[in-house]
C-alpha positions in Angstrom: -4.8 14.0 27.1 -2.7 12.0 24.1 0.3 14.2 22.8 -0.5 15.8 19.3 2.4 16.5 16.9 1.5 18.4 13.3 3.5 18.7 10.1 1.8 21.8 7.7 3.4 22.9 4.3 1.2 25.9 2.5 1.5 25.4 -1.8 0.6 28.9 -1.4 3.8 29.8 0.3 7.4 29.1 -2.1 7.2 25.5 -0.8 8.3 24.3 -3.7 11.6 24.8 -4.9 13.4 23.8 -8.5 16.8 22.9 -6.3 17.3 19.1 -4.7 15.9 18.4 -1.3 16.7 15.9 0.7 15.3 14.1 3.3 15.5 14.6 6.4 17.0 11.8 8.4 15.7 7.7 9.2 15.4 7.0 12.9 16.1 3.6 13.4 13.8 2.0 15.8 10.7 4.3 14.8 7.6 4.6 12.8 9.2 7.9 11.0 5.6 9.4 10.8 6.8 13.1 11.0 7.5 14.6 8.0 11.2 14.4 5.6 10.2 17.6 4.5 9.0 19.7 6.4 10.0 22.8 5.2 10.0 22.5 1.4 10.4 20.4 -1.5 11.4 19.8 -4.9 9.2 18.8 -8.3 10.6 15.5 -7.9 10.4 14.8 -4.2 7.3 12.9 -1.9 5.7 11.6 1.0 3.3 9.2 1.5 0.8 8.5 4.2 -2.2 6.1 3.4 -4.7 4.0 5.3 -6.5 1.0 3.9 -9.2 -0.8 5.9 -11.6 -3.2 4.8 -15.0 -4.9 6.5 -14.5 -9.2 7.4 -16.0 -10.5 4.9 -14.8 -7.8 2.0 -18.3 -6.1 1.2 -16.7 -2.8 3.0 -13.5 -0.9 2.2 -12.6 2.5 2.3 -8.7 3.7 1.4 -7.5 7.3 1.6 -3.5 7.8 0.5 -2.5 11.5 1.3 0.7 12.7 -0.8 3.1 15.7 0.0 4.5 15.9 -3.9 4.2 18.5 -6.6 1.9 16.8 -8.9 -1.4 18.0 -8.2 0.5 21.8 -7.9 -1.3 22.9 -11.0 -5.3 21.9 -10.2 -4.4 23.4 -6.3 -2.4 21.9 -4.4 -1.2 18.7 -2.2 -3.4 16.1 -3.3 -5.2 12.9 -1.4 -6.6 9.7 -3.5 -9.5 8.7 -1.4 -11.7 5.0 -2.7 -15.1 3.3 -1.2 -16.8 0.5 -1.6 -20.3 -0.7 -1.3 -21.4 -4.2 -1.1 -23.7 -3.2 -3.8 -21.2 -2.8 -5.7 -21.0 0.9 -5.9 -17.7 2.6 -6.0 -17.1 6.4 -5.0 -13.0 7.6 -6.0 -12.0 11.1 -6.4 -9.1 13.1 -6.4 -8.8 16.0 -3.8 -6.6 18.5 -3.5 -5.6 21.1 -1.3 -3.3 24.0 -0.7 -2.6 23.1 2.5 -0.8 20.2 3.9 -1.5 19.6 7.7 -0.1 16.0 9.6 -1.7 14.9 13.0 -0.1 12.5 14.2 -3.2 10.2 16.6 -4.6 7.3 16.2 -7.4 8.4 13.5 -7.6 10.1 10.3 -10.6 12.8 10.0 -11.6 14.6 6.5 -14.1 16.8 5.6 -14.7 17.9 2.2 -17.9 20.0 2.8 -21.3 18.5 0.0 -19.2 15.6 -0.8 -17.2 13.5 1.6 -16.9 13.2 5.9 -15.3 10.9 7.2 -12.9 9.3 10.9 -11.1 6.5 10.0 -9.5 4.9 13.6 -6.3 2.4 13.2 -5.5 0.3 16.8 -2.1 -1.4 16.0 -3.0 -5.0 17.5 0.6 -6.2 17.5 2.1 -8.4 20.4 5.8 -7.6 18.8 6.8 -4.4 20.3 7.2 -1.1 18.5 11.4 -1.5 18.6 11.7 -4.7 17.3 9.0 -4.1 14.4 10.3 -0.8 13.5 13.7 -1.2 10.8 17.1 -0.5 13.0 19.2 0.5 9.9 17.4 2.7 6.8 18.7 0.2 4.7 15.6 -2.0 6.6 13.0 0.8 5.7 14.3 0.9 1.9 12.2 -0.6 -1.3 15.6 0.3 -3.7 17.9 3.2 -2.9 17.1 6.1 -1.6 12.9 5.0 -1.6 11.7 4.3 2.0 8.6 2.0 2.3 7.3 1.0 6.2 4.3 -0.3 7.9 4.3 0.9 10.5 1.8 -0.2 12.6 1.2 -4.0 12.1 -1.8 -5.3 12.2 -4.3 -3.1 12.5 -7.6 -3.2 14.0 -9.6 -0.4 11.8 -13.2 1.9 12.3 -14.3 3.4 9.7 -17.6 5.6 9.5 -17.8 7.8 6.4 -21.0 9.7 4.7 -20.2 10.4 1.6 -22.5 11.9 -1.2 -22.7 9.6 -4.1 -24.0 10.7 -7.9 -26.4 7.6 -8.5 -30.0 7.2 -10.6 -29.0 10.1 -12.1 -29.7 12.0 -8.9 -27.0 13.6 -6.3 -27.8 11.7 -2.6 -25.8 10.8 0.3 -24.3 7.1 1.0 -22.6 6.1 4.7 -20.1 3.5 5.4 -19.2 1.9 7.7 -17.0 -0.6 9.3 -17.1 -1.6 12.7 -13.1 -3.5 14.7 -16.0 -5.4 16.8 -17.0 -7.2 13.8 -13.6 -7.8 12.0 -12.7 -4.5 10.5 -8.9 -4.9 9.6 -6.4 -2.7 7.5 -3.3 -1.3 7.2 -1.0 1.5 7.0 1.7 2.5 5.2 4.7 4.9 5.1 6.6 6.5 2.7 9.3 9.1 0.9 11.6 9.8 -1.3 13.3 12.8 -2.7 13.1 10.4 -6.7 10.9 10.6 -8.9 8.5 7.4 -9.5 9.4 7.5 -12.6 13.1 6.4 -11.8 12.4 3.9 -10.2 9.0 2.1 -10.8 6.8 1.3 -13.9 5.3 -1.7 -12.0 3.8 -2.5 -8.4 1.6 -4.4 -6.5 0.4 -3.6 -2.9 -1.2 -6.2 0.1 -2.4 -5.5 3.1 -4.4 -8.9 4.1 -5.9 -10.6 7.1 -6.4 -14.9 7.4 -7.0 -16.6 10.1 -3.7 -16.0 12.9 -2.1 -13.7 9.6 -1.3 -10.5 8.5 0.4 -10.0 5.9 1.4 -6.3 4.3 3.6 -6.1 1.2 4.9 -3.6 -1.3 6.4 -5.0 -4.9 8.2 -3.2 -7.3 9.6 -3.8 -10.7 12.5 -1.4 -11.7 12.6 1.2 -15.0 15.7 1.5 -17.1 17.2 4.5 -15.0 17.1 2.4 -12.0 19.0 -0.8 -14.4 15.7 -2.9 -14.2 16.1 -3.5 -10.0 13.2 -4.6 -8.1 12.0 -4.2 -5.0 9.9 -5.0 -2.2 8.9 -4.3 1.3 6.8 -7.9 3.1 6.0 -7.7 6.8 4.7 -10.9 8.4 2.3 -11.2 11.8 1.4 -14.5 13.1 -1.6 -14.6 15.7 -0.5 -10.6 15.7 3.7 -11.5 16.3 6.4 -10.6 13.9 7.4 -13.4 12.4 8.7 -12.2 8.5 10.2 -8.8 7.7 11.9 -8.7 4.1 12.9 -6.7 1.9 15.0 -8.6 -0.5 13.4 -10.0 -4.1 13.8 -13.6 -5.5 13.4 -14.9 -8.5 12.6 -18.5 -10.0 15.6 -20.3 -8.6 14.0 -19.2 -4.8 13.5 -23.5 -3.6 16.0 -24.3 -5.9 18.0 -21.6 -3.4 16.3 -22.4 -0.3 16.9 -26.1 -0.6 20.8 -25.5 -0.9 21.2 -22.6 1.9 22.2 -20.0 -0.8 19.2 -17.2 0.8 21.1 -16.0 4.2 18.1 -13.3 4.7 14.5 -13.1 5.4 13.0 -13.5 1.4 10.3 -12.6 -1.1 9.1 -14.1 -4.4 6.0 -12.7 -5.9 4.7 -14.5 -9.2 1.8 -13.1 -11.7 -0.7 -15.0 -12.4 -2.5 -15.6 -15.5 -5.3 -16.7 -17.6 -5.0 -20.0 -19.3 -5.9 -19.0 -22.9 -6.9 -22.3 -23.9 -9.6 -23.4 -21.0 -12.8 -22.6 -21.4 -13.2 -22.2 -17.7 -13.7 -19.4 -15.2 -9.8 -18.1 -14.3 -11.1 -15.2 -12.6 -10.9 -11.3 -12.8 -8.0 -9.9 -14.7 -7.3 -6.8 -15.3 -8.4 -4.4 -17.6 -5.1 -2.6 -19.1 -2.0 -4.3 -20.4 -1.0 -6.1 -16.9 -4.4 -8.5 -17.4 -2.9 -10.8 -14.6 -5.6 -12.4 -12.5 -3.8 -12.6 -9.5 -0.5 -13.8 -7.7 1.6 -16.2 -5.9 3.2 -14.9 -2.7 5.9 -17.1 -0.9 7.7 -15.4 2.3 11.0 -17.3 4.0 11.8 -16.1 7.3 15.5 -17.7 7.5 15.3 -16.7 11.3 12.4 -19.5 12.4 13.3 -21.6 8.5 9.8 -21.7 7.5 8.2 -20.9 4.4 5.4 -19.6 3.5 2.8 -19.3 0.1 -0.3 -17.2 -0.8 -2.5 -17.6 -2.9 -4.2 -13.9 -4.0 -6.6 -13.5 -6.7 -9.0 -10.4 -7.7 -12.3 -11.0 -5.8 -13.9 -6.9 -6.1 -13.1 -4.2 -8.4 -12.6 -1.5 -7.0 -11.1 1.2 -9.6 -9.5 1.2 -13.0 -8.0 4.3 -14.1 -5.1 4.5 -17.0 -2.3 5.4 -16.9 -1.4 5.6 -20.8 -3.0 6.3 -23.8 -5.6 3.6 -24.3 -4.4 0.4 -26.7 -3.9 -2.6 -26.5 -0.5 -1.7 -25.2 -2.4 1.1 -22.3 -1.4 1.3 -18.7 -3.5 1.3 -16.0 -4.2 1.4 -12.3 -6.4 -1.3 -10.7 -7.5 -2.1 -7.1 -9.1 -4.8 -6.0 -10.9 -6.3 -2.6 -8.3 -9.5 -3.0 -8.9 -13.0 -1.9 -6.4 -14.3 -0.4 -5.4 -18.5 1.0 -2.7 -20.7 1.9 0.1 -20.2 4.9 2.8 -22.8 5.8 3.6 -26.7 4.1 -0.4 -28.2 5.4 -2.4 -25.1 6.3 -5.2 -23.7 3.9 -6.3 -19.8 5.8 -8.6 -17.7 3.9 -9.3 -14.5 4.0 -9.7 -11.4 2.1 -6.8 -8.3 1.3 -6.8 -4.7 0.0 -5.0 -4.9 -3.3 -3.7 -2.2 -5.7 -1.3 -2.9 -8.9 -0.2 -0.1 -11.5 1.6 -0.2 -14.8 3.2 3.6 -15.8 4.5 3.6 -19.2 8.1 3.9 -18.5 11.0 1.4 -20.2 
């Protein structure tokens, strides 16, 4: 029987304190899955274990984000955000609150809310890159920005999901099942993050993507910083080719990306992310926009791997909406968060692979 490791916090046991709490040290060459705040957290601390899965055609998807932080104390405790999508466009999403947060280190996630949700998610890494080579070797390599850590420890994932969800439709409550199988091309991604910094102090805009297309597996998180972080941008990106890690970037580049590349001024794996916005003068359909101030229809992503001296370009377009929720008061400058099934295409020069991704974008009303 495989060893199981566990970490638990109980919201009723005074585990949230008013003084700063520093995380446990980063462990080089490790997935760092165990809690970094094992006995208590401050009101700014947070930890994340996220599991996203989707079918090969993008018709089915299930995302689950497990948070250990103080944001939900007044509603009952720690929280999990769960979103499900079916082929007919039906979406079920809910934030669930729990007094106790228990993390068991296994290769699957099981959760149950009586009368609402019962689900099991099993992830299997298909990476041929050894874990030691796949994991960051230093805390700097694991940082999205100073003192904020994000990792994609499992790399490319074959995903299997079995879920039964009570969904209100046609004025009644009924049950729907959602099944994604690895044998039929189910894919996914796992995210591990933590910090003692509150979210608004380091980001006001974020985009996350996990995608599979042809021989490529891509996972990326890009943020734009706030006035509290001198508007510093940050990124964590990993690119696999035939399940082998070929690009590991924690550096983000601006519009001068290609000029600097040709001048050999780029010295480490680097990412450029550009939003694609609708052309107001075009009468042709241009894509699916967001519902808030950020009405982009997709992104263009470039990744440079210095060691391999290779450049990849991927075009990302919103294919199907999963969730859409405001983060500010309504209005023309209203902000929000949106989840998407993404249409992803590209590769190296001369390649044009096509595939599917699971994406999420966020804006919050912070300068």
